[in-house]
mmCIF file of C-alpha atoms in Angstrom:
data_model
loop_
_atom_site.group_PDB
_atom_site.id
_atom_site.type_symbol
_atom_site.label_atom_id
_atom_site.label_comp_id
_atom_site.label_asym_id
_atom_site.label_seq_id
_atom_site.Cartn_x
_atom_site.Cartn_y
_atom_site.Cartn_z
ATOM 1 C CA UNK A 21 -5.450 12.279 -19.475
ATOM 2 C CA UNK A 22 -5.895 9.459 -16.846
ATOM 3 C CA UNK A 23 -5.162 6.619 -19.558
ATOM 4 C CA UNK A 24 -1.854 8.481 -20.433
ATOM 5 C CA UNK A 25 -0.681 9.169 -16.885
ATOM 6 C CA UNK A 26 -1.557 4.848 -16.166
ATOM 7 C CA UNK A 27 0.610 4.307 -19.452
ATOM 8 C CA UNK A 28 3.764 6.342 -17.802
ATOM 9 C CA UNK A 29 3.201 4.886 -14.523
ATOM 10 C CA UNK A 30 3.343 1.384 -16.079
ATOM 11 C CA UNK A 31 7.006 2.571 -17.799
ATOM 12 C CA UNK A 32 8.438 3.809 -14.626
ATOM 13 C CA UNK A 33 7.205 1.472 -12.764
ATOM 14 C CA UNK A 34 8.693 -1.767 -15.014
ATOM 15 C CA UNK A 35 11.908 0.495 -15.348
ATOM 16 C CA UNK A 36 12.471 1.046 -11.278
ATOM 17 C CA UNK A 37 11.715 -2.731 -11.132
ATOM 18 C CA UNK A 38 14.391 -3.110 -13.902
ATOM 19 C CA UNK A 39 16.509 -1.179 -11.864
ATOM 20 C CA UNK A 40 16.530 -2.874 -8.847
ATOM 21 C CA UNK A 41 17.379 -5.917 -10.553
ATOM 22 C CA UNK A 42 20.124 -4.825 -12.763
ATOM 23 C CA UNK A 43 21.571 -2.818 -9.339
ATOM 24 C CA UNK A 44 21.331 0.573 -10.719
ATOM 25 C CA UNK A 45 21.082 2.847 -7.712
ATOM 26 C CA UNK A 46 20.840 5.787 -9.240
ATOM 27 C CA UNK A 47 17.870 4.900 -11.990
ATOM 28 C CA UNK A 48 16.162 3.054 -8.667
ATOM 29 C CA UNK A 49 16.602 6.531 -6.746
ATOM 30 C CA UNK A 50 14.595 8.376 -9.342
ATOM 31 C CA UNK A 51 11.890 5.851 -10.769
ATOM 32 C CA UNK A 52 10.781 4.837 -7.824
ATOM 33 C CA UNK A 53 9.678 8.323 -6.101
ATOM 34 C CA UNK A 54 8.377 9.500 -10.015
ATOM 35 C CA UNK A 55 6.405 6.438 -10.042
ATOM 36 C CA UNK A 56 4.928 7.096 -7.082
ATOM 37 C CA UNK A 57 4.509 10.884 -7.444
ATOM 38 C CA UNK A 58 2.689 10.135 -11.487
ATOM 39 C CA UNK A 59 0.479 8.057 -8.869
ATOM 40 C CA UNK A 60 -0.250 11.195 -6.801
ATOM 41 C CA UNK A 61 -0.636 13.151 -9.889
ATOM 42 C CA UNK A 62 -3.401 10.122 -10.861
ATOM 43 C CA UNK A 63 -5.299 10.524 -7.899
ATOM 44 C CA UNK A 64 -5.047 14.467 -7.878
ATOM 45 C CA UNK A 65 -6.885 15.090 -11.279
ATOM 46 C CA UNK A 66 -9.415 12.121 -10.517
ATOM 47 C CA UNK A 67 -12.837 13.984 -10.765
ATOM 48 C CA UNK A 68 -14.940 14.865 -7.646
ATOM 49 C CA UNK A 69 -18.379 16.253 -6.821
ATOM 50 C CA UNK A 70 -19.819 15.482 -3.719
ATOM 51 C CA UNK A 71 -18.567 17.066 -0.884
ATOM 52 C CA UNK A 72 -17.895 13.406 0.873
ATOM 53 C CA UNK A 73 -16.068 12.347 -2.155
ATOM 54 C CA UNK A 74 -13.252 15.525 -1.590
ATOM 55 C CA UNK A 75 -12.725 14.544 2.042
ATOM 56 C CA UNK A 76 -11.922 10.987 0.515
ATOM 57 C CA UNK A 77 -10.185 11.986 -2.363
ATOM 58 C CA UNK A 78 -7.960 14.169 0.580
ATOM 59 C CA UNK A 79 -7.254 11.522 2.288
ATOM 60 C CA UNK A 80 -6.006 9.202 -0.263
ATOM 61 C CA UNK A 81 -3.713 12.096 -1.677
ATOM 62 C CA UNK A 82 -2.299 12.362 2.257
ATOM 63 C CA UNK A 83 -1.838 8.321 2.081
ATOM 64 C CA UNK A 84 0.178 8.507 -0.913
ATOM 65 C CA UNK A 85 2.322 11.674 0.225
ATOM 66 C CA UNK A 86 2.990 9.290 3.124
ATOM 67 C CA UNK A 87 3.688 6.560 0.652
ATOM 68 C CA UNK A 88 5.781 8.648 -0.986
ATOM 69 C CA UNK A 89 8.293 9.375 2.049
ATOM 70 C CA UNK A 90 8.267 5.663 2.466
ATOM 71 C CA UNK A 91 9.469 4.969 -0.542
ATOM 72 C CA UNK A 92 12.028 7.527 -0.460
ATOM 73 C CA UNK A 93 13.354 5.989 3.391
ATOM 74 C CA UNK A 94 13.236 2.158 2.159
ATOM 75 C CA UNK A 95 15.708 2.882 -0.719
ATOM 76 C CA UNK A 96 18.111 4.983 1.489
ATOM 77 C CA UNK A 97 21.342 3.253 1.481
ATOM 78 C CA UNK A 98 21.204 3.920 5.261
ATOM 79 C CA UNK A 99 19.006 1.709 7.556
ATOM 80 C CA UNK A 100 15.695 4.040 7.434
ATOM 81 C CA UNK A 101 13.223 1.130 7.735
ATOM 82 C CA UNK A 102 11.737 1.765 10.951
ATOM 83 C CA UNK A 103 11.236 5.599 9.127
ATOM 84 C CA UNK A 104 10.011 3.487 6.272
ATOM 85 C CA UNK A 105 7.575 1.466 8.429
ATOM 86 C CA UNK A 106 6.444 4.340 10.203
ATOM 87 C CA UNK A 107 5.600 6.167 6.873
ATOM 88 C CA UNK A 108 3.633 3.446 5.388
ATOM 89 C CA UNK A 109 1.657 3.257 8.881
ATOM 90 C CA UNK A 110 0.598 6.556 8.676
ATOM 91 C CA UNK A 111 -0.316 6.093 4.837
ATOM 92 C CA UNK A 112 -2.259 3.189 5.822
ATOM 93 C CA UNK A 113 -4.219 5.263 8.844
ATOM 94 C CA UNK A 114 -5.294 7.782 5.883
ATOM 95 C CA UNK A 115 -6.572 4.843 3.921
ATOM 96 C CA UNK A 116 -8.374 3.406 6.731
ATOM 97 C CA UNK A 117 -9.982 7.175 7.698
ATOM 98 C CA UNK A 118 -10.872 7.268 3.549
ATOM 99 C CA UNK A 119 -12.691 3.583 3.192
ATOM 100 C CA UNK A 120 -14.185 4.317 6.705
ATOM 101 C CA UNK A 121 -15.388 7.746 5.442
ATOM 102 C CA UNK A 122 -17.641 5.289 3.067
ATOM 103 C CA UNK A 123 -18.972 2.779 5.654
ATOM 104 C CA UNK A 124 -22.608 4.058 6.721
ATOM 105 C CA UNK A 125 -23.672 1.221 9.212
ATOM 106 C CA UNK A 126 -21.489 -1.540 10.414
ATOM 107 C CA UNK A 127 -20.916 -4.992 8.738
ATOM 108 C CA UNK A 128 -20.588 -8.302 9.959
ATOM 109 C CA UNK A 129 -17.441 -8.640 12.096
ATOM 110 C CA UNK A 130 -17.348 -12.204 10.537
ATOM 111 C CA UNK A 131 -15.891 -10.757 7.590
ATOM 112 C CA UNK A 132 -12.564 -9.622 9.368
ATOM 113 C CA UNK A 133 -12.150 -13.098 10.637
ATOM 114 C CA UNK A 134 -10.275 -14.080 7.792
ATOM 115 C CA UNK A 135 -7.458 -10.977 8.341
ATOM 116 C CA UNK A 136 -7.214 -11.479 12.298
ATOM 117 C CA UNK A 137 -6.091 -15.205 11.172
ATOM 118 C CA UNK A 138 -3.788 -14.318 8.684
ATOM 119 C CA UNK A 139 -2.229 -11.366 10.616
ATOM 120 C CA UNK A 140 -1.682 -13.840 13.570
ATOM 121 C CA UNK A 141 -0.667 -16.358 11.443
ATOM 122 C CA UNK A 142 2.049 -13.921 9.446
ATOM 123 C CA UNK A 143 3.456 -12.419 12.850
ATOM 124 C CA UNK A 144 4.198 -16.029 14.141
ATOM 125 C CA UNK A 145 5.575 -17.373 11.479
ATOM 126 C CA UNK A 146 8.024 -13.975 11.365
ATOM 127 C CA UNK A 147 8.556 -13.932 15.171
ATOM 128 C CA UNK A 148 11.271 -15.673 15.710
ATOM 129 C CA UNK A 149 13.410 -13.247 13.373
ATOM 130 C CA UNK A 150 12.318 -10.445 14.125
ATOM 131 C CA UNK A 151 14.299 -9.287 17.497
ATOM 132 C CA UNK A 152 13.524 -5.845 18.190
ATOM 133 C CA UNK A 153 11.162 -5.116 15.717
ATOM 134 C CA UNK A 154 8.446 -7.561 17.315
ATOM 135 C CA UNK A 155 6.240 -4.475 18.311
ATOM 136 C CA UNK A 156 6.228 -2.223 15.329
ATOM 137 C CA UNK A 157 5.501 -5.270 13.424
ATOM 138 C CA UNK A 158 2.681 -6.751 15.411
ATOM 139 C CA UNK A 159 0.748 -2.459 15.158
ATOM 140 C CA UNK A 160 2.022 -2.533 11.500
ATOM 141 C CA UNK A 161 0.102 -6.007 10.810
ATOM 142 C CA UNK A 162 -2.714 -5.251 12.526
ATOM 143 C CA UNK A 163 -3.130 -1.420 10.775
ATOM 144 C CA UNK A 164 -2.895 -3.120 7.252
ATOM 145 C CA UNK A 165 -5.471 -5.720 8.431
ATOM 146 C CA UNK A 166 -7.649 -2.732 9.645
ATOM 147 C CA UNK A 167 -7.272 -1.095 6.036
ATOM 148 C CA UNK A 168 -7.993 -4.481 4.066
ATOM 149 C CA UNK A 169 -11.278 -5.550 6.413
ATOM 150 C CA UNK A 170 -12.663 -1.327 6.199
ATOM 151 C CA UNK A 171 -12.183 -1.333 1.954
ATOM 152 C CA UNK A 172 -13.943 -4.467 2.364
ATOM 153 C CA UNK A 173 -16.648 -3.004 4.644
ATOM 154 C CA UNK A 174 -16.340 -0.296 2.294
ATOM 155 C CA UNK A 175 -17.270 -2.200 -1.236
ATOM 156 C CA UNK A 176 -20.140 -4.392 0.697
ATOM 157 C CA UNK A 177 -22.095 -1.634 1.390
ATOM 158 C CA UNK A 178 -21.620 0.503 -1.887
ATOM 159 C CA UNK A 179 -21.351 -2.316 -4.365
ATOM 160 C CA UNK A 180 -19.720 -0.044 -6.995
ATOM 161 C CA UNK A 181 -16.437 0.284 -9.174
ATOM 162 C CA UNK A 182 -14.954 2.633 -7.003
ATOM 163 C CA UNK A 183 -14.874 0.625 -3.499
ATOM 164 C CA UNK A 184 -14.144 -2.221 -5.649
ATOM 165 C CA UNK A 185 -10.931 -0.877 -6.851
ATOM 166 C CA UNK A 186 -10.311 0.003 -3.300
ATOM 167 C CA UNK A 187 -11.089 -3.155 -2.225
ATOM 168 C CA UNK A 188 -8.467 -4.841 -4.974
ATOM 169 C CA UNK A 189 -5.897 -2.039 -3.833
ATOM 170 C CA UNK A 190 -5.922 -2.877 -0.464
ATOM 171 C CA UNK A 191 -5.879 -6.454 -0.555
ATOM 172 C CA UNK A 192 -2.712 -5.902 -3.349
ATOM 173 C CA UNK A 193 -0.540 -3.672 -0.347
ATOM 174 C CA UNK A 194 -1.289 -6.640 2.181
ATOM 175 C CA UNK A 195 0.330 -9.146 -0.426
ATOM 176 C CA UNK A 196 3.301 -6.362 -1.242
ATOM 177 C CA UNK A 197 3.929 -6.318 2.283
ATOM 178 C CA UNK A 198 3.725 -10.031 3.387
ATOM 179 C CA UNK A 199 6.150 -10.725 0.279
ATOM 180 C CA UNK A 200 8.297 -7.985 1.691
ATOM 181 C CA UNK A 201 7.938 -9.175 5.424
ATOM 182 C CA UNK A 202 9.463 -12.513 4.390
ATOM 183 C CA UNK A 203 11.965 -11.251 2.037
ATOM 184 C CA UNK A 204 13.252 -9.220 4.751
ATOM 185 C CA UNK A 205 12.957 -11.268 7.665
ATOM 186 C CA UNK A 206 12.641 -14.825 6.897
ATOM 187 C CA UNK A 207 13.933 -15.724 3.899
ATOM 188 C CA UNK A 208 15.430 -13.768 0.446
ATOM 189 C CA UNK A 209 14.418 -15.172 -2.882
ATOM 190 C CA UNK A 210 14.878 -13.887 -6.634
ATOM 191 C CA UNK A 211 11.566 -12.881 -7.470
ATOM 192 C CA UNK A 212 10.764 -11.284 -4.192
ATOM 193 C CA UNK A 213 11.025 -7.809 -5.742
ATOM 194 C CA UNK A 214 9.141 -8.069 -8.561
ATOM 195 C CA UNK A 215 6.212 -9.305 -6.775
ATOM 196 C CA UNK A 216 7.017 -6.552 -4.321
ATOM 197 C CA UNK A 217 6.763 -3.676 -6.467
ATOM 198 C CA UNK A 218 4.631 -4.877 -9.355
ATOM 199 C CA UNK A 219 2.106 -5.590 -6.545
ATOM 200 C CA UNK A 220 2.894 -2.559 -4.245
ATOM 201 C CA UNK A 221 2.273 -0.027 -7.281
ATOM 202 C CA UNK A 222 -0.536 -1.774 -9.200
ATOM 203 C CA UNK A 223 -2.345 -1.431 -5.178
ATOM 204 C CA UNK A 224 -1.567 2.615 -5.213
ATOM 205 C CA UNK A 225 -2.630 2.645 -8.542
ATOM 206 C CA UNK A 226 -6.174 1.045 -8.029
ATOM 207 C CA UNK A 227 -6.454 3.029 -4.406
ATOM 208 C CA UNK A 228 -6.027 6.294 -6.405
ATOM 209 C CA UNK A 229 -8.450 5.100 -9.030
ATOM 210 C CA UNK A 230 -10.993 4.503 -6.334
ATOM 211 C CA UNK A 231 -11.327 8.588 -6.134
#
């Protein structure tokens, strides 16, 4: 069942990214949301047992619902990309609340080093564009940071397939949104979606494998 819903989400997924590119609205309008939602669908019939794995498994499924209505606002023809951002924050806070569910004694702080630079590093090299979005971006930075450095923490402790594909999920949405940070704000270039969206749903895909 799994295997078959991956293979559809792969289709969709190239055809909403063939969509964008080709400037059909309408086929962008509906692959993108059924992509997402056969991701949902994924991470709804992923198998759980333990009682801690159902609280995690609910709060992926409340990330992607998020995810979801982010998607839907970001491909509005109307300028619903603070609704967008605001979406994908809350997605991220259930992703953060999921990998943290996993964390049983603290790690290193070293290891978040590396995303404290890069955030900082990413914000200044937006700042001067980004006029009065300086705020949300700086809290939207630092969530995704969060999420990246706790599916880390996550997959150090456990060691196992599942935080790993977290892990690889995470790190995928921090490269889907940097690429899309810079497309939007900095500067536009051809391939921007494609590494957008092949990144953005191969990340959702892994997160809801991580059930």
């Amino acid at each position: 069942m799994n295997n078959i819903l991956v293979f559809f989400i792969i289709i969709s997924a190239i055809l909403d990214i063939k969509a964008v590119y080709s400037g059909s609205k309408k086929q962008e309008y509906f692959f993108k949301p059924i992509t997402t939602t056969l991701i949902i669908i994924l991470a709804f019939t992923q198998n759980t047992i333990l009682p801690d794995a159902q609280f995690y498994k609910n709060m992926i499924l409340s990330g992607l619902f998020f995810s979801l209505l982010g998607d839907i606002f970001i491909m509005l023809p109307s300028d619903k990309f603070i609704q967008g951002l605001i979406s994908f924050l809350i997605a991220h806070i259930f992703y953060i609340i999921a990998f943290n569910s996993n964390i049983t004694q603290p790690v290193s702080y070293l290891y978040i080093l590396p995303f404290i630079i890069y955030g900082f590093l990413m914000f200044g090299y937006l700042y001067s564009n980004l006029d009065k979005l300086k705020i949300p971006v700086i809290v939207y930075i630092t969530i995704i940071m969060i999420m990246v450095f706790e599916s880390l923490s996550s997959y150090l402790l456990l060691k196992n397939t599942y935080s790993l594909l977290a892990f690889i999920g995470a790190f995928l949405f921090m490269i889907s949104d940097t690429v899309l940070a810079i497309d939007k704000f900095k500067k536009k270039f051809k391939l921007a979606e494609l590494i957008i969206l092949s990144t953005y749903f191969s990340a959702q895909v892994f997160i809801a494998l991580s059930i």
